[in-house]
Amino acid sequence: MNRGEGEGRNEYPVRAMWNSLVAGIVFQHPSIEQLRRELLRNGQLRDLCGFDPTRGSDAVPSASAYSRFLSTLRKRTIRTALVKVCTALVDQCYRELPGFGRRLGADGKGIASVARRRGKGAGDRRGEHDADWGVS
């Protein structure tokens, strides 16, 4: 993902951008804007991600920089390489972590909602009825 001449600025290191996206997932920031606010507030996180510590909050990428970075990641050749890397990491976890993958839970619902409980009437179908149990 090195930029060639005439392809625009390369102000933010690829490693730092990638690390910040991973940090956003780990720390459960549901949006780039929330991740950016945390990076603006948290100098230690900026440093851990690999942004230039001498720039302070100016080292935090703009929303448009993240947009361009994510657009680049979506390109087919990059996406194929990322799948290979992630597959290799999961394979390594299977080898080195006993019991890895035996128990797994995920919330497959992409949009948060507030559901009502089942109505008292027999024909009342309002609310979320599929997810009525869980295991912790």
Short mmCIF file of N, CA, C and O in Angstrom, two decimals:
data_model
loop_
_atom_site.label_atom_id
_atom_site.label_comp_id
_atom_site.label_asym_id
_atom_site.label_seq_id
_atom_site.Cartn_x
_atom_site.Cartn_y
_atom_site.Cartn_z
N MET A 1 0.81 -1.19 0.00
CA MET A 1 0.00 0.00 0.00
C MET A 1 0.86 1.25 0.00
O MET A 1 0.46 2.26 0.52
N ASN A 2 2.03 1.17 -0.53
CA ASN A 2 2.85 2.35 -0.65
C ASN A 2 2.30 3.22 -1.77
O ASN A 2 1.92 2.74 -2.81
N ARG A 3 2.31 4.48 -1.54
CA ARG A 3 1.80 5.41 -2.55
C ARG A 3 2.91 5.76 -3.51
O ARG A 3 4.05 5.95 -3.13
N GLY A 4 2.54 5.87 -4.75
CA GLY A 4 3.48 6.31 -5.76
C GLY A 4 3.41 7.81 -5.92
O GLY A 4 2.58 8.47 -5.31
N GLU A 5 4.28 8.33 -6.71
CA GLU A 5 4.30 9.77 -6.95
C GLU A 5 3.00 10.20 -7.62
O GLU A 5 2.49 9.53 -8.50
N GLY A 6 2.43 11.30 -7.15
CA GLY A 6 1.23 11.83 -7.75
C GLY A 6 -0.06 11.17 -7.26
O GLY A 6 -1.13 11.43 -7.77
N GLU A 7 0.02 10.33 -6.23
CA GLU A 7 -1.17 9.66 -5.72
C GLU A 7 -1.70 10.29 -4.44
O GLU A 7 -2.43 9.67 -3.69
N GLY A 8 -1.30 11.49 -4.14
CA GLY A 8 -1.81 12.16 -2.96
C GLY A 8 -0.85 12.06 -1.78
O GLY A 8 0.23 11.50 -1.87
N ARG A 9 -1.27 12.63 -0.67
CA ARG A 9 -0.43 12.65 0.53
C ARG A 9 -0.35 11.28 1.15
O ARG A 9 -1.22 10.46 1.01
N ASN A 10 0.72 11.08 1.89
CA ASN A 10 0.88 9.85 2.67
C ASN A 10 1.30 10.28 4.06
O ASN A 10 2.38 9.96 4.54
N GLU A 11 0.41 11.05 4.69
CA GLU A 11 0.70 11.69 5.97
C GLU A 11 0.68 10.72 7.14
O GLU A 11 1.35 10.95 8.14
N TYR A 12 -0.09 9.66 7.04
CA TYR A 12 -0.27 8.74 8.16
C TYR A 12 0.31 7.37 7.80
O TYR A 12 -0.03 6.80 6.77
N PRO A 13 1.16 6.82 8.67
CA PRO A 13 1.75 5.51 8.38
C PRO A 13 0.68 4.42 8.31
O PRO A 13 -0.27 4.40 9.09
N VAL A 14 0.85 3.51 7.35
CA VAL A 14 -0.10 2.42 7.17
C VAL A 14 -0.23 1.60 8.45
O VAL A 14 -1.34 1.26 8.88
N ARG A 15 0.90 1.28 9.07
CA ARG A 15 0.87 0.48 10.31
C ARG A 15 0.06 1.17 11.41
O ARG A 15 -0.74 0.54 12.09
N ALA A 16 0.25 2.46 11.57
CA ALA A 16 -0.49 3.21 12.59
C ALA A 16 -1.99 3.24 12.27
O ALA A 16 -2.82 3.08 13.16
N MET A 17 -2.32 3.42 11.00
CA MET A 17 -3.73 3.42 10.60
C MET A 17 -4.36 2.06 10.90
O MET A 17 -5.45 1.97 11.47
N TRP A 18 -3.66 0.99 10.49
CA TRP A 18 -4.17 -0.36 10.72
C TRP A 18 -4.30 -0.63 12.21
O TRP A 18 -5.33 -1.13 12.67
N ASN A 19 -3.26 -0.29 12.99
CA ASN A 19 -3.30 -0.51 14.44
C ASN A 19 -4.46 0.24 15.08
O ASN A 19 -5.11 -0.27 16.00
N SER A 20 -4.73 1.44 14.60
CA SER A 20 -5.83 2.21 15.18
C SER A 20 -7.18 1.57 14.87
O SER A 20 -8.08 1.56 15.71
N LEU A 21 -7.33 1.01 13.67
CA LEU A 21 -8.58 0.31 13.34
C LEU A 21 -8.76 -0.92 14.24
O LEU A 21 -9.86 -1.17 14.74
N VAL A 22 -7.68 -1.66 14.47
CA VAL A 22 -7.75 -2.82 15.36
C VAL A 22 -8.09 -2.35 16.78
O VAL A 22 -8.93 -2.95 17.45
N ALA A 23 -7.47 -1.27 17.23
CA ALA A 23 -7.77 -0.72 18.56
C ALA A 23 -9.24 -0.31 18.65
O ALA A 23 -9.89 -0.53 19.69
N GLY A 24 -9.78 0.24 17.57
CA GLY A 24 -11.20 0.62 17.57
C GLY A 24 -12.10 -0.58 17.77
O GLY A 24 -13.12 -0.50 18.45
N ILE A 25 -11.71 -1.71 17.19
CA ILE A 25 -12.50 -2.93 17.38
C ILE A 25 -12.33 -3.46 18.79
O ILE A 25 -13.31 -3.79 19.47
N VAL A 26 -11.09 -3.52 19.27
CA VAL A 26 -10.80 -4.05 20.60
C VAL A 26 -11.51 -3.23 21.68
O VAL A 26 -12.09 -3.78 22.61
N PHE A 27 -11.48 -1.92 21.54
CA PHE A 27 -12.09 -1.05 22.54
C PHE A 27 -13.55 -0.70 22.22
O PHE A 27 -14.13 0.18 22.82
N GLN A 28 -14.12 -1.40 21.26
CA GLN A 28 -15.54 -1.35 20.93
C GLN A 28 -16.04 0.04 20.56
O GLN A 28 -17.10 0.48 21.00
N HIS A 29 -15.28 0.73 19.72
CA HIS A 29 -15.75 2.01 19.19
C HIS A 29 -16.57 1.70 17.95
O HIS A 29 -16.03 1.21 16.95
N PRO A 30 -17.87 1.96 17.98
CA PRO A 30 -18.74 1.56 16.87
C PRO A 30 -18.60 2.42 15.62
O PRO A 30 -19.15 2.08 14.59
N SER A 31 -17.85 3.51 15.69
CA SER A 31 -17.70 4.36 14.51
C SER A 31 -16.29 4.92 14.45
O SER A 31 -15.58 4.98 15.46
N ILE A 32 -15.91 5.36 13.27
CA ILE A 32 -14.60 6.00 13.10
C ILE A 32 -14.56 7.29 13.90
O ILE A 32 -13.52 7.61 14.50
N GLU A 33 -15.66 8.01 13.95
CA GLU A 33 -15.66 9.27 14.71
C GLU A 33 -15.42 9.03 16.20
O GLU A 33 -14.70 9.79 16.83
N GLN A 34 -16.00 7.96 16.75
CA GLN A 34 -15.73 7.67 18.16
C GLN A 34 -14.28 7.26 18.37
O GLN A 34 -13.66 7.62 19.36
N LEU A 35 -13.74 6.49 17.42
CA LEU A 35 -12.33 6.13 17.49
C LEU A 35 -11.46 7.39 17.42
O LEU A 35 -10.52 7.55 18.20
N ARG A 36 -11.78 8.28 16.52
CA ARG A 36 -11.00 9.52 16.39
C ARG A 36 -11.06 10.35 17.67
O ARG A 36 -10.05 10.89 18.11
N ARG A 37 -12.24 10.44 18.29
CA ARG A 37 -12.36 11.19 19.55
C ARG A 37 -11.47 10.57 20.63
O ARG A 37 -10.81 11.28 21.39
N GLU A 38 -11.45 9.23 20.68
CA GLU A 38 -10.60 8.56 21.67
C GLU A 38 -9.12 8.81 21.38
O GLU A 38 -8.34 9.07 22.29
N LEU A 39 -8.73 8.77 20.11
CA LEU A 39 -7.33 9.04 19.76
C LEU A 39 -6.96 10.49 20.08
O LEU A 39 -5.84 10.77 20.52
N LEU A 40 -7.88 11.41 19.87
CA LEU A 40 -7.62 12.81 20.20
C LEU A 40 -7.42 13.00 21.70
O LEU A 40 -6.58 13.78 22.14
N ARG A 41 -8.18 12.24 22.48
CA ARG A 41 -8.15 12.35 23.94
C ARG A 41 -7.00 11.57 24.56
O ARG A 41 -6.42 11.97 25.56
N ASN A 42 -6.61 10.44 23.94
CA ASN A 42 -5.74 9.48 24.58
C ASN A 42 -4.38 9.39 23.87
O ASN A 42 -4.21 8.67 22.89
N GLY A 43 -3.42 10.13 24.41
CA GLY A 43 -2.07 10.15 23.84
C GLY A 43 -1.37 8.80 23.89
O GLY A 43 -0.60 8.45 22.99
N GLN A 44 -1.64 8.02 24.95
CA GLN A 44 -1.01 6.69 25.04
C GLN A 44 -1.50 5.77 23.93
O GLN A 44 -0.71 5.02 23.36
N LEU A 45 -2.77 5.84 23.60
CA LEU A 45 -3.31 5.03 22.52
C LEU A 45 -2.71 5.45 21.18
O LEU A 45 -2.34 4.61 20.36
N ARG A 46 -2.59 6.76 20.97
CA ARG A 46 -1.94 7.25 19.74
C ARG A 46 -0.53 6.67 19.62
O ARG A 46 -0.12 6.19 18.57
N ASP A 47 0.20 6.71 20.73
CA ASP A 47 1.58 6.22 20.74
C ASP A 47 1.62 4.72 20.48
O ASP A 47 2.44 4.24 19.69
N LEU A 48 0.73 3.96 21.13
CA LEU A 48 0.68 2.51 20.93
C LEU A 48 0.35 2.15 19.48
O LEU A 48 0.86 1.17 18.96
N CYS A 49 -0.50 2.93 18.86
CA CYS A 49 -0.87 2.67 17.47
C CYS A 49 0.27 2.98 16.53
O CYS A 49 0.35 2.41 15.44
N GLY A 50 1.17 3.88 16.94
CA GLY A 50 2.32 4.20 16.10
C GLY A 50 2.26 5.56 15.44
O GLY A 50 3.03 5.84 14.52
N PHE A 51 1.35 6.43 15.91
CA PHE A 51 1.31 7.78 15.37
C PHE A 51 2.44 8.59 15.99
O PHE A 51 2.87 8.33 17.11
N ASP A 52 2.92 9.57 15.29
CA ASP A 52 4.06 10.39 15.71
C ASP A 52 3.74 11.11 17.01
O ASP A 52 2.89 12.00 17.05
N PRO A 53 4.43 10.76 18.11
CA PRO A 53 4.12 11.37 19.40
C PRO A 53 4.48 12.86 19.46
O PRO A 53 3.92 13.59 20.28
N THR A 54 5.36 13.32 18.60
CA THR A 54 5.74 14.74 18.63
C THR A 54 4.65 15.64 18.04
O THR A 54 4.66 16.83 18.27
N ARG A 55 3.70 15.06 17.32
CA ARG A 55 2.63 15.84 16.70
C ARG A 55 1.41 15.99 17.60
O ARG A 55 0.48 16.74 17.28
N GLY A 56 1.36 15.25 18.72
CA GLY A 56 0.22 15.34 19.61
C GLY A 56 -1.07 14.96 18.91
O GLY A 56 -1.11 14.05 18.09
N SER A 57 -2.14 15.71 19.19
CA SER A 57 -3.44 15.38 18.60
C SER A 57 -3.47 15.65 17.09
O SER A 57 -4.35 15.15 16.39
N ASP A 58 -2.49 16.40 16.57
CA ASP A 58 -2.42 16.62 15.12
C ASP A 58 -2.05 15.33 14.38
O ASP A 58 -2.21 15.26 13.15
N ALA A 59 -1.57 14.33 15.11
CA ALA A 59 -1.22 13.05 14.48
C ALA A 59 -2.45 12.21 14.16
O ALA A 59 -2.36 11.24 13.41
N VAL A 60 -3.61 12.56 14.73
CA VAL A 60 -4.83 11.78 14.52
C VAL A 60 -5.34 12.01 13.10
O VAL A 60 -5.57 13.16 12.70
N PRO A 61 -5.54 10.93 12.34
CA PRO A 61 -6.02 11.07 10.97
C PRO A 61 -7.43 11.67 10.91
O PRO A 61 -8.24 11.47 11.81
N SER A 62 -7.70 12.37 9.84
CA SER A 62 -9.03 12.94 9.63
C SER A 62 -10.00 11.83 9.25
O SER A 62 -9.59 10.72 8.88
N ALA A 63 -11.28 12.14 9.30
CA ALA A 63 -12.30 11.17 8.88
C ALA A 63 -12.10 10.79 7.42
O ALA A 63 -12.25 9.63 7.04
N SER A 64 -11.72 11.77 6.59
CA SER A 64 -11.52 11.47 5.18
C SER A 64 -10.29 10.60 4.96
O SER A 64 -10.27 9.77 4.05
N ALA A 65 -9.26 10.73 5.81
CA ALA A 65 -8.08 9.86 5.70
C ALA A 65 -8.48 8.41 6.01
O ALA A 65 -8.04 7.48 5.32
N TYR A 66 -9.32 8.22 7.03
CA TYR A 66 -9.80 6.87 7.33
C TYR A 66 -10.66 6.34 6.19
O TYR A 66 -10.58 5.17 5.82
N SER A 67 -11.47 7.20 5.61
CA SER A 67 -12.33 6.78 4.50
C SER A 67 -11.49 6.30 3.32
O SER A 67 -11.77 5.25 2.73
N ARG A 68 -10.44 7.05 2.99
CA ARG A 68 -9.56 6.65 1.89
C ARG A 68 -8.83 5.35 2.22
O ARG A 68 -8.67 4.46 1.38
N PHE A 69 -8.39 5.21 3.48
CA PHE A 69 -7.69 4.00 3.90
C PHE A 69 -8.60 2.78 3.79
O PHE A 69 -8.22 1.74 3.25
N LEU A 70 -9.82 2.91 4.28
CA LEU A 70 -10.77 1.80 4.20
C LEU A 70 -11.12 1.47 2.76
O LEU A 70 -11.29 0.30 2.40
N SER A 71 -11.21 2.49 1.92
CA SER A 71 -11.48 2.26 0.50
C SER A 71 -10.34 1.46 -0.13
O SER A 71 -10.58 0.54 -0.93
N THR A 72 -9.12 1.76 0.24
CA THR A 72 -7.97 1.01 -0.26
C THR A 72 -8.02 -0.44 0.21
O THR A 72 -7.74 -1.37 -0.55
N LEU A 73 -8.41 -0.64 1.47
CA LEU A 73 -8.49 -2.01 2.01
C LEU A 73 -9.55 -2.84 1.30
O LEU A 73 -9.45 -4.06 1.24
N ARG A 74 -10.56 -2.18 0.77
CA ARG A 74 -11.64 -2.91 0.09
C ARG A 74 -11.25 -3.37 -1.32
O ARG A 74 -11.95 -4.18 -1.90
N LYS A 75 -10.16 -2.87 -1.85
CA LYS A 75 -9.73 -3.29 -3.18
C LYS A 75 -9.40 -4.77 -3.16
O LYS A 75 -8.88 -5.31 -2.19
N ARG A 76 -9.71 -5.44 -4.23
CA ARG A 76 -9.63 -6.91 -4.30
C ARG A 76 -8.27 -7.48 -3.92
O ARG A 76 -8.18 -8.41 -3.15
N THR A 77 -7.19 -6.93 -4.44
CA THR A 77 -5.86 -7.49 -4.15
C THR A 77 -5.50 -7.34 -2.68
O THR A 77 -4.94 -8.25 -2.08
N ILE A 78 -5.83 -6.20 -2.11
CA ILE A 78 -5.55 -5.97 -0.69
C ILE A 78 -6.43 -6.88 0.15
O ILE A 78 -5.98 -7.50 1.11
N ARG A 79 -7.69 -6.98 -0.21
CA ARG A 79 -8.64 -7.81 0.54
C ARG A 79 -8.18 -9.26 0.54
O ARG A 79 -8.23 -9.94 1.56
N THR A 80 -7.71 -9.77 -0.59
CA THR A 80 -7.22 -11.14 -0.68
C THR A 80 -6.03 -11.35 0.24
O THR A 80 -5.94 -12.36 0.94
N ALA A 81 -5.11 -10.39 0.26
CA ALA A 81 -3.94 -10.49 1.14
C ALA A 81 -4.37 -10.47 2.61
O ALA A 81 -3.83 -11.22 3.43
N LEU A 82 -5.36 -9.62 2.96
CA LEU A 82 -5.83 -9.56 4.35
C LEU A 82 -6.48 -10.87 4.78
O LEU A 82 -6.30 -11.31 5.91
N VAL A 83 -7.23 -11.48 3.89
CA VAL A 83 -7.85 -12.77 4.22
C VAL A 83 -6.77 -13.80 4.51
O VAL A 83 -6.88 -14.58 5.47
N LYS A 84 -5.71 -13.83 3.71
CA LYS A 84 -4.61 -14.77 3.94
C LYS A 84 -3.94 -14.53 5.29
O LYS A 84 -3.65 -15.47 6.03
N VAL A 85 -3.71 -13.27 5.62
CA VAL A 85 -3.08 -12.92 6.90
C VAL A 85 -3.98 -13.35 8.06
O VAL A 85 -3.53 -13.99 9.02
N CYS A 86 -5.26 -13.02 7.98
CA CYS A 86 -6.19 -13.37 9.06
C CYS A 86 -6.34 -14.88 9.20
O CYS A 86 -6.39 -15.41 10.32
N THR A 87 -6.38 -15.60 8.10
CA THR A 87 -6.46 -17.06 8.14
C THR A 87 -5.22 -17.64 8.81
O THR A 87 -5.33 -18.55 9.64
N ALA A 88 -4.05 -17.12 8.48
CA ALA A 88 -2.81 -17.59 9.10
C ALA A 88 -2.82 -17.32 10.61
O ALA A 88 -2.37 -18.17 11.40
N LEU A 89 -3.34 -16.17 11.02
CA LEU A 89 -3.41 -15.85 12.46
C LEU A 89 -4.36 -16.78 13.20
O LEU A 89 -4.07 -17.24 14.30
N VAL A 90 -5.50 -17.09 12.59
CA VAL A 90 -6.44 -18.01 13.22
C VAL A 90 -5.83 -19.40 13.31
O VAL A 90 -5.93 -20.07 14.34
N ASP A 91 -5.16 -19.85 12.25
CA ASP A 91 -4.49 -21.15 12.28
C ASP A 91 -3.46 -21.21 13.40
O ASP A 91 -3.33 -22.22 14.10
N GLN A 92 -2.73 -20.11 13.59
CA GLN A 92 -1.73 -20.06 14.66
C GLN A 92 -2.41 -20.14 16.03
O GLN A 92 -1.92 -20.82 16.93
N CYS A 93 -3.55 -19.50 16.18
CA CYS A 93 -4.29 -19.57 17.45
C CYS A 93 -4.74 -21.01 17.73
O CYS A 93 -4.66 -21.47 18.87
N TYR A 94 -5.20 -21.72 16.70
CA TYR A 94 -5.59 -23.12 16.88
C TYR A 94 -4.41 -23.96 17.36
O TYR A 94 -4.55 -24.84 18.19
N ARG A 95 -3.22 -23.69 16.82
CA ARG A 95 -2.03 -24.46 17.19
C ARG A 95 -1.56 -24.14 18.60
O ARG A 95 -1.10 -25.01 19.32
N GLU A 96 -1.63 -22.87 19.00
CA GLU A 96 -0.99 -22.45 20.24
C GLU A 96 -1.92 -22.27 21.43
O GLU A 96 -1.45 -22.16 22.55
N LEU A 97 -3.21 -22.25 21.20
CA LEU A 97 -4.16 -22.02 22.29
C LEU A 97 -5.08 -23.23 22.44
O LEU A 97 -6.01 -23.41 21.66
N PRO A 98 -4.84 -24.06 23.45
CA PRO A 98 -5.69 -25.23 23.65
C PRO A 98 -7.16 -24.81 23.82
O PRO A 98 -7.47 -23.89 24.56
N GLY A 99 -8.03 -25.46 23.11
CA GLY A 99 -9.46 -25.18 23.22
C GLY A 99 -9.93 -23.98 22.41
O GLY A 99 -11.11 -23.63 22.47
N PHE A 100 -9.04 -23.37 21.65
CA PHE A 100 -9.43 -22.21 20.85
C PHE A 100 -10.55 -22.60 19.89
O PHE A 100 -10.47 -23.58 19.17
N GLY A 101 -11.64 -21.85 19.91
CA GLY A 101 -12.73 -22.06 18.97
C GLY A 101 -13.79 -23.05 19.40
O GLY A 101 -14.76 -23.26 18.69
N ARG A 102 -13.60 -23.69 20.55
CA ARG A 102 -14.61 -24.67 20.99
C ARG A 102 -15.92 -23.99 21.38
O ARG A 102 -16.99 -24.51 21.14
N ARG A 103 -15.80 -22.85 22.01
CA ARG A 103 -16.99 -22.11 22.41
C ARG A 103 -16.91 -20.74 21.77
O ARG A 103 -15.94 -20.03 21.92
N LEU A 104 -17.93 -20.40 21.06
CA LEU A 104 -17.93 -19.13 20.36
C LEU A 104 -19.34 -18.57 20.35
O LEU A 104 -20.30 -19.29 20.09
N GLY A 105 -19.44 -17.31 20.65
CA GLY A 105 -20.73 -16.64 20.56
C GLY A 105 -20.55 -15.34 19.82
O GLY A 105 -19.51 -14.68 19.94
N ALA A 106 -21.51 -14.98 19.05
CA ALA A 106 -21.43 -13.73 18.31
C ALA A 106 -22.81 -13.14 18.16
O ALA A 106 -23.80 -13.86 18.08
N ASP A 107 -22.85 -11.84 18.15
CA ASP A 107 -24.09 -11.13 17.89
C ASP A 107 -24.10 -10.82 16.41
O ASP A 107 -23.34 -10.00 15.92
N GLY A 108 -24.93 -11.52 15.67
CA GLY A 108 -24.96 -11.34 14.23
C GLY A 108 -25.83 -10.19 13.78
O GLY A 108 -25.92 -9.90 12.60
N LYS A 109 -26.48 -9.50 14.70
CA LYS A 109 -27.36 -8.40 14.34
C LYS A 109 -26.53 -7.14 14.18
O LYS A 109 -25.86 -6.72 15.10
N GLY A 110 -26.54 -6.56 13.00
CA GLY A 110 -25.70 -5.42 12.70
C GLY A 110 -26.28 -4.09 13.16
O GLY A 110 -25.58 -3.10 13.26
N ILE A 111 -27.56 -4.04 13.47
CA ILE A 111 -28.19 -2.79 13.84
C ILE A 111 -28.77 -2.94 15.24
O ILE A 111 -29.59 -3.83 15.50
N ALA A 112 -28.33 -2.08 16.13
CA ALA A 112 -28.84 -2.12 17.50
C ALA A 112 -30.30 -1.67 17.52
O ALA A 112 -30.71 -0.79 16.77
N SER A 113 -31.11 -2.31 18.36
CA SER A 113 -32.51 -1.91 18.47
C SER A 113 -32.98 -2.13 19.89
O SER A 113 -32.36 -2.84 20.67
N VAL A 114 -34.07 -1.50 20.21
CA VAL A 114 -34.70 -1.69 21.50
C VAL A 114 -36.01 -2.41 21.23
O VAL A 114 -36.89 -1.88 20.57
N ALA A 115 -36.11 -3.63 21.70
CA ALA A 115 -37.30 -4.43 21.43
C ALA A 115 -38.21 -4.45 22.65
O ALA A 115 -37.76 -4.44 23.78
N ARG A 116 -39.48 -4.51 22.37
CA ARG A 116 -40.46 -4.65 23.45
C ARG A 116 -40.61 -6.12 23.81
O ARG A 116 -40.32 -7.00 23.02
N ARG A 117 -41.09 -6.34 25.00
CA ARG A 117 -41.41 -7.72 25.40
C ARG A 117 -42.64 -8.16 24.62
O ARG A 117 -43.36 -7.36 24.06
N ARG A 118 -42.87 -9.45 24.62
CA ARG A 118 -44.05 -9.97 23.94
C ARG A 118 -45.31 -9.32 24.52
O ARG A 118 -45.42 -9.14 25.73
N GLY A 119 -46.22 -9.00 23.64
CA GLY A 119 -47.48 -8.44 24.10
C GLY A 119 -48.32 -9.49 24.81
O GLY A 119 -48.11 -10.70 24.66
N LYS A 120 -49.29 -9.05 25.59
CA LYS A 120 -50.12 -9.99 26.35
C LYS A 120 -51.18 -10.64 25.49
O LYS A 120 -51.63 -11.73 25.78
N GLY A 121 -51.56 -9.98 24.40
CA GLY A 121 -52.58 -10.56 23.53
C GLY A 121 -51.99 -11.68 22.67
O GLY A 121 -50.82 -11.67 22.31
N ALA A 122 -52.81 -12.66 22.34
CA ALA A 122 -52.36 -13.81 21.57
C ALA A 122 -51.86 -13.41 20.18
O ALA A 122 -50.94 -14.03 19.66
N GLY A 123 -52.42 -12.38 19.58
CA GLY A 123 -52.04 -12.00 18.23
C GLY A 123 -50.98 -10.90 18.18
O GLY A 123 -50.61 -10.44 17.11
N ASP A 124 -50.48 -10.46 19.34
CA ASP A 124 -49.51 -9.37 19.38
C ASP A 124 -48.13 -9.89 19.01
O ASP A 124 -47.54 -10.66 19.72
N ARG A 125 -47.62 -9.46 17.85
CA ARG A 125 -46.32 -9.96 17.37
C ARG A 125 -45.24 -8.89 17.42
O ARG A 125 -44.18 -9.05 16.85
N ARG A 126 -45.52 -7.77 18.09
CA ARG A 126 -44.51 -6.71 18.18
C ARG A 126 -43.35 -7.16 19.06
O ARG A 126 -43.53 -7.89 20.01
N GLY A 127 -42.15 -6.71 18.71
CA GLY A 127 -40.98 -7.00 19.55
C GLY A 127 -40.07 -8.04 18.93
O GLY A 127 -40.35 -8.60 17.88
N GLU A 128 -38.98 -8.29 19.59
CA GLU A 128 -37.96 -9.24 19.16
C GLU A 128 -38.27 -10.59 19.79
O GLU A 128 -38.29 -10.72 20.99
N HIS A 129 -38.52 -11.61 18.95
CA HIS A 129 -38.91 -12.92 19.48
C HIS A 129 -37.89 -13.99 19.16
O HIS A 129 -38.00 -15.10 19.66
N ASP A 130 -36.90 -13.69 18.32
CA ASP A 130 -35.93 -14.71 17.94
C ASP A 130 -34.88 -14.93 19.03
O ASP A 130 -34.45 -16.05 19.27
N ALA A 131 -34.41 -13.87 19.66
CA ALA A 131 -33.33 -13.97 20.63
C ALA A 131 -33.92 -13.93 22.03
O ALA A 131 -33.94 -12.90 22.68
N ASP A 132 -34.40 -15.06 22.51
CA ASP A 132 -35.01 -15.08 23.84
C ASP A 132 -34.19 -15.82 24.87
O ASP A 132 -34.64 -16.08 25.95
N TRP A 133 -32.92 -16.17 24.54
CA TRP A 133 -32.06 -16.81 25.53
C TRP A 133 -30.61 -16.50 25.20
O TRP A 133 -30.29 -16.07 24.12
N GLY A 134 -29.76 -16.70 26.18
CA GLY A 134 -28.32 -16.46 25.98
C GLY A 134 -27.51 -17.22 27.01
O GLY A 134 -28.05 -17.71 27.99
N VAL A 135 -26.24 -17.33 26.77
CA VAL A 135 -25.33 -18.02 27.68
C VAL A 135 -24.15 -17.10 27.92
O VAL A 135 -23.63 -16.50 27.01
N SER A 136 -23.75 -16.97 29.16
CA SER A 136 -22.59 -16.11 29.44
C SER A 136 -21.44 -16.93 29.98
O SER A 136 -21.55 -18.07 30.31
#
